Amino acid sequence: MGVHGSCHCGRVRLEVPQAPAWVADCNCSLCRRTAWRTAYYPPAQVRITGETVAYVWGDRMIGIHHCPVCGCGTHWATLGEDFGKMGINARLLDGFDEAAVEVRKFDNAA
Ligand SMILES: [Zn+2]
């Protein structure tokens, strides 16, 4: 029994095995704008349903997905190289409370 989540319109649904113990607050040029709080899981443990659109920029290592209807950022996934993890926008998870988890500042400003 995992933790579920969805984008605002509900077309994209997420399921992860457990609530994150910590999330990343990244200051890169994209996250500064989108305000993701990113939680990391092995891809095999994540289930995502619904159509998403991937935005690719910078070093082109990952696709950063969002719902094409409501625009919510949903997850990022590798475009090839196996990182052993993927990122989920924890803000979409049911019951997510930023005050209740550790928020780690990622310094990726560029
Ligand atoms: Zn949506």
Coordinates of C-alpha atoms and ligand atoms in Angstrom, one line a residue:
M1 CA 0.0 0.0 0.0
G2 CA 1.8 3.0 -1.2
V3 CA 1.3 6.8 -1.2
H4 CA -0.7 8.2 -4.0
G5 CA -0.8 11.6 -5.7
S6 CA -2.0 13.4 -8.7
C7 CA -1.7 16.5 -10.7
H8 CA -4.3 19.2 -10.2
C9 CA -6.7 18.0 -12.9
G10 CA -6.2 14.4 -12.0
R11 CA -5.2 13.1 -15.4
V12 CA -1.7 12.2 -14.2
R13 CA -1.6 9.8 -11.2
L14 CA 1.4 8.8 -9.2
E15 CA 2.1 6.0 -6.7
V16 CA 5.2 5.6 -4.6
P17 CA 6.0 3.0 -2.0
Q18 CA 6.1 5.3 1.0
A19 CA 6.0 9.0 1.9
P20 CA 9.4 10.7 1.5
A21 CA 11.6 11.1 4.6
W22 CA 13.2 14.2 2.9
V23 CA 12.8 16.3 -0.2
A24 CA 15.1 18.4 -2.2
D25 CA 14.6 22.2 -2.6
C26 CA 16.8 22.9 -5.6
N27 CA 17.8 26.4 -6.7
C28 CA 18.6 25.7 -10.4
S29 CA 17.0 28.0 -13.0
L30 CA 14.1 25.6 -13.5
C31 CA 13.3 24.7 -9.9
R32 CA 13.5 28.3 -8.9
R33 CA 10.5 28.9 -11.2
T34 CA 8.6 25.7 -10.6
A35 CA 9.1 25.3 -6.8
W36 CA 9.3 21.5 -6.9
R37 CA 10.0 19.6 -3.8
T38 CA 11.6 16.5 -5.2
A39 CA 11.6 13.1 -3.6
Y40 CA 13.7 10.2 -5.0
Y41 CA 12.7 6.6 -5.6
P42 CA 14.0 3.7 -7.7
P43 CA 12.0 3.8 -11.0
A44 CA 10.8 0.3 -10.5
Q45 CA 9.0 1.4 -7.3
V46 CA 7.1 4.3 -9.0
R47 CA 3.9 4.0 -11.0
I48 CA 2.8 6.9 -13.1
T49 CA -0.4 6.8 -15.3
G50 CA -1.6 9.5 -17.7
E51 CA 0.0 11.4 -20.4
T52 CA 2.8 13.7 -19.6
V53 CA 5.0 16.0 -21.6
A54 CA 8.8 16.1 -21.1
Y55 CA 10.8 19.2 -21.0
V56 CA 14.5 18.7 -21.8
W57 CA 17.2 21.3 -21.2
G58 CA 20.7 21.9 -20.1
D59 CA 22.8 18.7 -20.3
R60 CA 19.8 16.7 -21.7
M61 CA 20.2 13.9 -19.2
I62 CA 16.7 13.9 -17.9
G63 CA 13.2 14.7 -19.1
I64 CA 11.2 16.9 -16.7
H65 CA 7.6 15.9 -17.0
H66 CA 4.4 17.9 -16.5
C67 CA 0.7 17.4 -17.2
P68 CA -0.2 18.9 -20.5
V69 CA -3.7 20.0 -19.3
C70 CA -3.1 21.6 -15.8
G71 CA 0.6 22.2 -16.1
C72 CA 1.7 20.6 -12.8
G73 CA 5.2 19.3 -12.8
T74 CA 5.0 15.6 -12.0
H75 CA 8.3 13.8 -12.2
W76 CA 11.7 13.6 -13.9
A77 CA 13.1 10.5 -15.5
T78 CA 16.3 9.7 -17.2
L79 CA 16.7 9.9 -21.0
G80 CA 19.1 7.0 -21.1
E81 CA 21.7 6.7 -18.4
D82 CA 20.6 4.6 -15.5
F83 CA 20.7 6.8 -12.3
G84 CA 19.0 4.2 -10.2
K85 CA 16.5 6.8 -9.2
M86 CA 13.9 9.2 -10.5
G87 CA 12.4 12.3 -9.1
I88 CA 8.8 12.8 -8.0
N89 CA 7.3 16.2 -7.3
A90 CA 6.4 15.5 -3.7
R91 CA 3.9 18.4 -3.7
L92 CA 1.6 16.2 -5.7
L93 CA 1.5 13.4 -3.1
D94 CA -1.6 13.1 -0.9
G95 CA -1.0 14.5 2.5
F96 CA 2.4 16.0 1.7
D97 CA 3.4 18.5 4.4
E98 CA 6.6 20.3 3.8
A99 CA 6.8 21.2 7.4
A100 CA 6.8 17.5 8.4
V101 CA 9.8 16.4 6.4
E102 CA 13.4 17.3 6.1
V103 CA 14.0 19.8 3.3
R104 CA 17.5 19.6 1.9
K105 CA 18.8 22.6 -0.1
F106 CA 20.4 21.6 -3.4
D107 CA 22.8 24.2 -4.7
N108 CA 22.6 23.8 -8.4
A109 CA 22.3 27.4 -9.3
A110 CA 23.3 28.0 -12.9
Ligands
ZN1 ZN -3.2 17.7 -14.8

